PDB file of C-alpha atoms in Angstrom:
ATOM      1  CA  MET K   1     -87.820  27.469  15.896  1.00 84.00           C
ATOM      2  CA  THR K   2     -90.387  27.161  13.117  1.00 92.00           C
ATOM      3  CA  GLN K   3     -90.385  24.253  10.662  1.00 94.00           C
ATOM      4  CA  GLU K   4     -89.007  26.532   7.921  1.00 94.00           C
ATOM      5  CA  VAL K   5     -86.130  27.681  10.115  1.00 96.00           C
ATOM      6  CA  TYR K   6     -85.462  24.111  11.269  1.00 96.00           C
ATOM      7  CA  GLU K   7     -85.121  23.017   7.650  1.00 97.00           C
ATOM      8  CA  ILE K   8     -82.585  25.794   7.056  1.00 97.00           C
ATOM      9  CA  ALA K   9     -80.692  24.570  10.133  1.00 97.00           C
ATOM     10  CA  GLU K  10     -80.680  21.055   8.681  1.00 97.00           C
ATOM     11  CA  ASN K  11     -79.077  22.418   5.502  1.00 98.00           C
ATOM     12  CA  LEU K  12     -76.475  24.205   7.608  1.00 98.00           C
ATOM     13  CA  VAL K  13     -75.648  20.887   9.273  1.00 97.00           C
ATOM     14  CA  ILE K  14     -75.129  19.249   5.859  1.00 98.00           C
ATOM     15  CA  ALA K  15     -72.816  22.076   4.744  1.00 98.00           C
ATOM     16  CA  SER K  16     -70.942  22.094   8.063  1.00 97.00           C
ATOM     17  CA  LYS K  17     -70.273  18.366   8.040  1.00 97.00           C
ATOM     18  CA  ARG K  18     -69.154  18.502   4.406  1.00 97.00           C
ATOM     19  CA  ALA K  19     -66.657  21.270   5.219  1.00 97.00           C
ATOM     20  CA  TYR K  20     -65.325  19.245   8.137  1.00 96.00           C
ATOM     21  CA  ASN K  21     -65.152  15.978   6.183  1.00 96.00           C
ATOM     22  CA  ARG K  22     -63.458  17.677   3.232  1.00 95.00           C
ATOM     23  CA  GLY K  23     -60.775  18.957   5.593  1.00 95.00           C
ATOM     24  CA  ILE K  24     -61.257  22.661   4.967  1.00 96.00           C
ATOM     25  CA  GLN K  25     -61.980  23.143   8.673  1.00 96.00           C
ATOM     26  CA  THR K  26     -60.704  21.177  11.655  1.00 93.00           C
ATOM     27  CA  GLY K  27     -61.340  21.279  15.380  1.00 91.00           C
ATOM     28  CA  SER K  28     -63.778  23.837  16.704  1.00 89.00           C
ATOM     29  CA  GLY K  29     -62.870  26.638  14.308  1.00 90.00           C
ATOM     30  CA  GLY K  30     -64.913  28.140  11.515  1.00 93.00           C
ATOM     31  CA  ASN K  31     -68.521  29.186  11.477  1.00 94.00           C
ATOM     32  CA  VAL K  32     -71.591  29.086   9.280  1.00 97.00           C
ATOM     33  CA  SER K  33     -74.837  31.009   9.072  1.00 98.00           C
ATOM     34  CA  ALA K  34     -77.985  31.391   7.018  1.00 98.00           C
ATOM     35  CA  ARG K  35     -80.411  34.234   6.529  1.00 98.00           C
ATOM     36  CA  ILE K  36     -83.932  33.688   7.894  1.00 97.00           C
ATOM     37  CA  PRO K  37     -86.179  34.833   5.020  1.00 96.00           C
ATOM     38  CA  GLY K  38     -88.330  37.903   5.533  1.00 93.00           C
ATOM     39  CA  SER K  39     -86.483  39.182   8.577  1.00 95.00           C
ATOM     40  CA  GLU K  40     -83.228  40.757   9.716  1.00 96.00           C
ATOM     41  CA  THR K  41     -82.315  37.623  11.627  1.00 97.00           C
ATOM     42  CA  MET K  42     -80.060  34.651  10.938  1.00 98.00           C
ATOM     43  CA  LEU K  43     -79.143  31.196  12.139  1.00 98.00           C
ATOM     44  CA  VAL K  44     -75.530  31.040  13.330  1.00 97.00           C
ATOM     45  CA  LYS K  45     -73.202  28.447  14.781  1.00 93.00           C
ATOM     46  CA  ALA K  46     -72.630  28.702  18.506  1.00 90.00           C
ATOM     47  CA  SER K  47     -69.109  29.555  19.618  1.00 87.00           C
ATOM     48  CA  GLY K  48     -66.847  26.639  20.455  1.00 85.00           C
ATOM     49  CA  GLY K  49     -68.640  23.841  18.628  1.00 85.00           C
ATOM     50  CA  SER K  50     -67.119  21.808  15.807  1.00 93.00           C
ATOM     51  CA  LEU K  51     -68.555  21.890  12.309  1.00 95.00           C
ATOM     52  CA  GLY K  52     -68.300  18.115  12.394  1.00 95.00           C
ATOM     53  CA  ASP K  53     -70.648  17.853  15.369  1.00 94.00           C
ATOM     54  CA  CYS K  54     -73.366  20.354  14.391  1.00 93.00           C
ATOM     55  CA  THR K  55     -77.044  19.555  14.949  1.00 95.00           C
ATOM     56  CA  PRO K  56     -80.066  21.611  13.867  1.00 95.00           C
ATOM     57  CA  GLU K  57     -80.943  22.236  17.528  1.00 93.00           C
ATOM     58  CA  GLY K  58     -77.465  23.605  18.182  1.00 92.00           C
ATOM     59  CA  PHE K  59     -77.834  26.657  15.948  1.00 96.00           C
ATOM     60  CA  LEU K  60     -78.752  30.011  17.439  1.00 97.00           C
ATOM     61  CA  ILE K  61     -81.021  32.731  16.103  1.00 97.00           C
ATOM     62  CA  THR K  62     -79.532  36.217  16.277  1.00 97.00           C
ATOM     63  CA  ASP K  63     -80.134  39.595  14.717  1.00 97.00           C
ATOM     64  CA  PHE K  64     -77.670  40.975  12.173  1.00 96.00           C
ATOM     65  CA  ASP K  65     -75.653  42.541  14.992  1.00 94.00           C
ATOM     66  CA  GLY K  66     -75.103  39.133  16.559  1.00 94.00           C
ATOM     67  CA  ASN K  67     -77.472  39.650  19.503  1.00 95.00           C
ATOM     68  CA  LEU K  68     -78.967  36.361  20.700  1.00 96.00           C
ATOM     69  CA  ILE K  69     -82.702  35.952  20.124  1.00 96.00           C
ATOM     70  CA  GLU K  70     -83.214  32.217  20.578  1.00 95.00           C
ATOM     71  CA  GLY K  71     -81.115  29.193  21.535  1.00 93.00           C
ATOM     72  CA  GLN K  72     -78.582  28.044  24.085  1.00 90.00           C
ATOM     73  CA  GLY K  73     -74.975  29.189  23.938  1.00 90.00           C
ATOM     74  CA  LYS K  74     -72.922  32.140  22.789  1.00 92.00           C
ATOM     75  CA  PRO K  75     -73.037  33.252  19.139  1.00 91.00           C
ATOM     76  CA  THR K  76     -69.793  33.036  17.226  1.00 88.00           C
ATOM     77  CA  ARG K  77     -67.762  36.239  17.420  1.00 87.00           C
ATOM     78  CA  GLU K  78     -67.904  36.347  13.623  1.00 90.00           C
ATOM     79  CA  ALA K  79     -71.686  36.862  13.693  1.00 94.00           C
ATOM     80  CA  LEU K  80     -71.171  40.588  13.147  1.00 93.00           C
ATOM     81  CA  LEU K  81     -69.394  39.926   9.829  1.00 94.00           C
ATOM     82  CA  HIS K  82     -72.157  37.571   8.706  1.00 97.00           C
ATOM     83  CA  GLY K  83     -74.735  40.233   9.511  1.00 96.00           C
ATOM     84  CA  TYR K  84     -72.783  42.857   7.541  1.00 95.00           C
ATOM     85  CA  ILE K  85     -72.779  40.582   4.518  1.00 97.00           C
ATOM     86  CA  TYR K  86     -76.536  39.968   4.678  1.00 97.00           C
ATOM     87  CA  ARG K  87     -77.135  43.718   4.867  1.00 96.00           C
ATOM     88  CA  LEU K  88     -74.769  44.513   2.006  1.00 95.00           C
ATOM     89  CA  ARG K  89     -75.649  41.553  -0.234  1.00 96.00           C
ATOM     90  CA  PRO K  90     -79.402  40.837  -0.393  1.00 96.00           C
ATOM     91  CA  ASP K  91     -78.650  38.004  -2.838  1.00 96.00           C
ATOM     92  CA  VAL K  92     -76.626  36.091  -0.226  1.00 98.00           C
ATOM     93  CA  ASN K  93     -78.551  33.650   1.958  1.00 98.00           C
ATOM     94  CA  ALA K  94     -75.711  31.717   3.575  1.00 98.00           C
ATOM     95  CA  VAL K  95     -72.122  32.310   4.691  1.00 98.00           C
ATOM     96  CA  VAL K  96     -69.420  29.722   5.380  1.00 98.00           C
ATOM     97  CA  HIS K  97     -66.197  30.831   7.055  1.00 97.00           C
ATOM     98  CA  VAL K  98     -63.355  28.302   7.290  1.00 97.00           C
ATOM     99  CA  HIS K  99     -59.640  28.310   8.095  1.00 97.00           C
ATOM    100  CA  SER K 100     -58.526  26.224   5.126  1.00 97.00           C
ATOM    101  CA  PRO K 101     -54.710  25.857   4.931  1.00 97.00           C
ATOM    102  CA  TYR K 102     -53.870  26.809   1.356  1.00 98.00           C
ATOM    103  CA  ALA K 103     -56.192  29.807   1.391  1.00 97.00           C
ATOM    104  CA  ILE K 104     -54.633  31.053   4.630  1.00 97.00           C
ATOM    105  CA  GLY K 105     -51.188  30.416   3.186  1.00 97.00           C
ATOM    106  CA  TRP K 106     -51.979  32.538   0.152  1.00 97.00           C
ATOM    107  CA  SER K 107     -53.697  35.237   2.218  1.00 97.00           C
ATOM    108  CA  SER K 108     -50.499  35.771   4.204  1.00 96.00           C
ATOM    109  CA  SER K 109     -49.149  37.486   1.073  1.00 96.00           C
ATOM    110  CA  LYS K 110     -51.934  40.098   1.474  1.00 96.00           C
ATOM    111  CA  LYS K 111     -52.501  39.777  -2.281  1.00 96.00           C
ATOM    112  CA  ASN K 112     -55.757  38.962  -4.023  1.00 97.00           C
ATOM    113  CA  LEU K 113     -56.059  35.310  -5.038  1.00 98.00           C
ATOM    114  CA  PRO K 114     -55.835  35.103  -8.847  1.00 97.00           C
ATOM    115  CA  LEU K 115     -58.061  32.918 -10.979  1.00 96.00           C
ATOM    116  CA  VAL K 116     -55.306  30.546 -12.073  1.00 95.00           C
ATOM    117  CA  THR K 117     -57.426  27.846 -13.703  1.00 93.00           C
ATOM    118  CA  TRP K 118     -59.934  27.926 -16.537  1.00 93.00           C
ATOM    119  CA  HIS K 119     -62.517  26.530 -14.133  1.00 91.00           C
ATOM    120  CA  SER K 120     -62.064  29.459 -11.740  1.00 93.00           C
ATOM    121  CA  LYS K 121     -62.175  31.956 -14.594  1.00 93.00           C
ATOM    122  CA  LEU K 122     -65.443  30.497 -15.833  1.00 92.00           C
ATOM    123  CA  LYS K 123     -67.050  30.623 -12.402  1.00 90.00           C
ATOM    124  CA  ASN K 124     -65.864  33.994 -11.075  1.00 90.00           C
ATOM    125  CA  PRO K 125     -66.067  37.585 -12.302  1.00 89.00           C
ATOM    126  CA  ALA K 126     -62.801  38.682 -10.680  1.00 93.00           C
ATOM    127  CA  ASP K 127     -59.924  37.578  -8.475  1.00 96.00           C
ATOM    128  CA  TYR K 128     -60.819  36.763  -4.874  1.00 97.00           C
ATOM    129  CA  PRO K 129     -60.083  39.861  -2.755  1.00 97.00           C
ATOM    130  CA  THR K 130     -57.908  39.598   0.340  1.00 97.00           C
ATOM    131  CA  LEU K 131     -58.766  41.958   3.188  1.00 96.00           C
ATOM    132  CA  ASP K 132     -56.104  42.742   5.763  1.00 95.00           C
ATOM    133  CA  VAL K 133     -58.143  43.831   8.782  1.00 92.00           C
ATOM    134  CA  HIS K 134     -55.207  43.518  11.238  1.00 89.00           C
ATOM    135  CA  ALA K 135     -57.357  41.583  13.701  1.00 87.00           C
ATOM    136  CA  ALA K 136     -58.696  38.101  14.407  1.00 85.00           C
ATOM    137  CA  MET K 137     -62.180  39.212  13.378  1.00 86.00           C
ATOM    138  CA  VAL K 138     -63.889  41.872  11.300  1.00 89.00           C
ATOM    139  CA  ARG K 139     -64.736  44.777  13.601  1.00 90.00           C
ATOM    140  CA  PRO K 140     -67.175  47.685  13.179  1.00 89.00           C
ATOM    141  CA  GLU K 141     -64.302  49.926  12.082  1.00 92.00           C
ATOM    142  CA  ASP K 142     -63.535  47.467   9.257  1.00 93.00           C
ATOM    143  CA  VAL K 143     -66.987  47.774   7.694  1.00 90.00           C
ATOM    144  CA  PRO K 144     -65.927  50.516   5.203  1.00 93.00           C
ATOM    145  CA  MET K 145     -63.274  48.118   3.873  1.00 94.00           C
ATOM    146  CA  VAL K 146     -65.906  45.417   3.377  1.00 95.00           C
ATOM    147  CA  GLU K 147     -68.298  47.883   1.744  1.00 95.00           C
ATOM    148  CA  ASP K 148     -65.573  49.111  -0.616  1.00 96.00           C
ATOM    149  CA  MET K 149     -64.751  45.528  -1.591  1.00 96.00           C
ATOM    150  CA  PHE K 150     -68.376  44.803  -2.527  1.00 96.00           C
ATOM    151  CA  GLN K 151     -68.612  48.063  -4.479  1.00 95.00           C
ATOM    152  CA  LYS K 152     -65.573  47.071  -6.543  1.00 94.00           C
ATOM    153  CA  THR K 153     -66.525  43.407  -6.939  1.00 93.00           C
ATOM    154  CA  PRO K 154     -70.282  43.190  -6.267  1.00 92.00           C
ATOM    155  CA  ASP K 155     -70.781  39.638  -7.542  1.00 92.00           C
ATOM    156  CA  ILE K 156     -67.916  37.801  -5.845  1.00 95.00           C
ATOM    157  CA  SER K 157     -68.751  34.506  -4.146  1.00 96.00           C
ATOM    158  CA  ALA K 158     -65.937  34.642  -1.600  1.00 98.00           C
ATOM    159  CA  PHE K 159     -63.070  36.657  -0.185  1.00 98.00           C
ATOM    160  CA  LEU K 160     -60.066  36.025   2.025  1.00 98.00           C
ATOM    161  CA  LEU K 161     -59.113  37.496   5.373  1.00 97.00           C
ATOM    162  CA  ALA K 162     -55.335  37.859   5.651  1.00 96.00           C
ATOM    163  CA  ASP K 163     -53.745  35.218   7.925  1.00 96.00           C
ATOM    164  CA  HIS K 164     -57.231  34.050   8.852  1.00 95.00           C
ATOM    165  CA  GLY K 165     -59.309  32.195   6.276  1.00 96.00           C
ATOM    166  CA  VAL K 166     -62.053  32.188   3.674  1.00 98.00           C
ATOM    167  CA  VAL K 167     -65.459  33.850   3.813  1.00 98.00           C
ATOM    168  CA  ALA K 168     -67.665  32.167   1.205  1.00 98.00           C
ATOM    169  CA  MET K 169     -71.211  33.114   0.250  1.00 98.00           C
ATOM    170  CA  GLY K 170     -74.073  31.492  -1.604  1.00 98.00           C
ATOM    171  CA  LYS K 171     -77.772  31.230  -2.285  1.00 98.00           C
ATOM    172  CA  ASP K 172     -77.952  28.461   0.319  1.00 98.00           C
ATOM    173  CA  PRO K 173     -75.587  26.745   2.796  1.00 98.00           C
ATOM    174  CA  LEU K 174     -74.331  24.077   0.410  1.00 98.00           C
ATOM    175  CA  ALA K 175     -73.623  26.614  -2.341  1.00 98.00           C
ATOM    176  CA  ALA K 176     -71.611  28.689   0.145  1.00 98.00           C
ATOM    177  CA  GLU K 177     -69.678  25.596   1.268  1.00 98.00           C
ATOM    178  CA  HIS K 178     -68.911  24.681  -2.341  1.00 97.00           C
ATOM    179  CA  SER K 179     -67.537  28.203  -2.836  1.00 97.00           C
ATOM    180  CA  ALA K 180     -65.257  27.725   0.183  1.00 98.00           C
ATOM    181  CA  GLU K 181     -63.948  24.454  -1.271  1.00 97.00           C
ATOM    182  CA  PHE K 182     -63.370  26.127  -4.623  1.00 97.00           C
ATOM    183  CA  VAL K 183     -61.325  28.915  -3.032  1.00 97.00           C
ATOM    184  CA  GLU K 184     -59.155  26.330  -1.282  1.00 98.00           C
ATOM    185  CA  GLU K 185     -58.598  24.458  -4.546  1.00 97.00           C
ATOM    186  CA  THR K 186     -57.726  27.700  -6.347  1.00 97.00           C
ATOM    187  CA  ALA K 187     -55.266  28.697  -3.611  1.00 97.00           C
ATOM    188  CA  GLN K 188     -53.632  25.274  -3.728  1.00 97.00           C
ATOM    189  CA  VAL K 189     -53.144  25.486  -7.493  1.00 97.00           C
ATOM    190  CA  ALA K 190     -51.851  29.080  -7.220  1.00 96.00           C
ATOM    191  CA  ILE K 191     -49.254  28.079  -4.622  1.00 96.00           C
ATOM    192  CA  LEU K 192     -48.185  24.997  -6.603  1.00 95.00           C
ATOM    193  CA  GLY K 193     -47.845  27.176  -9.697  1.00 93.00           C
ATOM    194  CA  LYS K 194     -45.533  29.543  -7.822  1.00 92.00           C
ATOM    195  CA  LEU K 195     -43.414  26.578  -6.698  1.00 92.00           C
ATOM    196  CA  VAL K 196     -43.184  25.223 -10.256  1.00 91.00           C
ATOM    197  CA  GLU K 197     -42.146  28.691 -11.440  1.00 85.00           C
ATOM    198  CA  LYS K 198     -39.509  28.986  -8.718  1.00 84.00           C
ATOM    199  CA  LEU K 199     -38.079  25.537  -9.444  1.00 88.00           C
ATOM    200  CA  GLY K 200     -37.975  26.300 -13.156  1.00 83.00           C
ATOM    201  CA  LEU K 201     -39.801  23.129 -14.096  1.00 76.00           C
TER     202      LEU K 201
END
């Protein structure tokens, strides 16, 4: 691992620990990655490890298909999705995927997450899409759905996977993590708004 790549891994550790400490990912779930500049390779979290326990040395280098190039362990099964995103969105340099509760709760409706606050409207060009891929991970056959989503909303910073979680993107790991937090906040407010409406308050 070169010094440049090691520094990217250090930033992934910062983002991972923030996600864990903020409570948007518990246990050994979730995964993070970052593009390695000038190549079709990426740093990805190894399968099974907790975001709260990440170290720079624990990240793996894979190609965009998730094939291991360097490191010890098995790449996360979500590596394929991360690679798709880097191919489809040259502006994205990091991806954070978490199983945050309110976002998953909203995604179970299979509806897009609306921008229910002024803050979210100022920061996003459109509602957060929700993709129902009918599986625990995005598979090769789901790629057209992902491509169609980016064609319709090319500048989105995140999307939801139905009954699964948030996929957030950014120019660097911390920006992607902040996007994941923002989706969770937006989902929480959206759900609370629905409850207020139902109670007639």
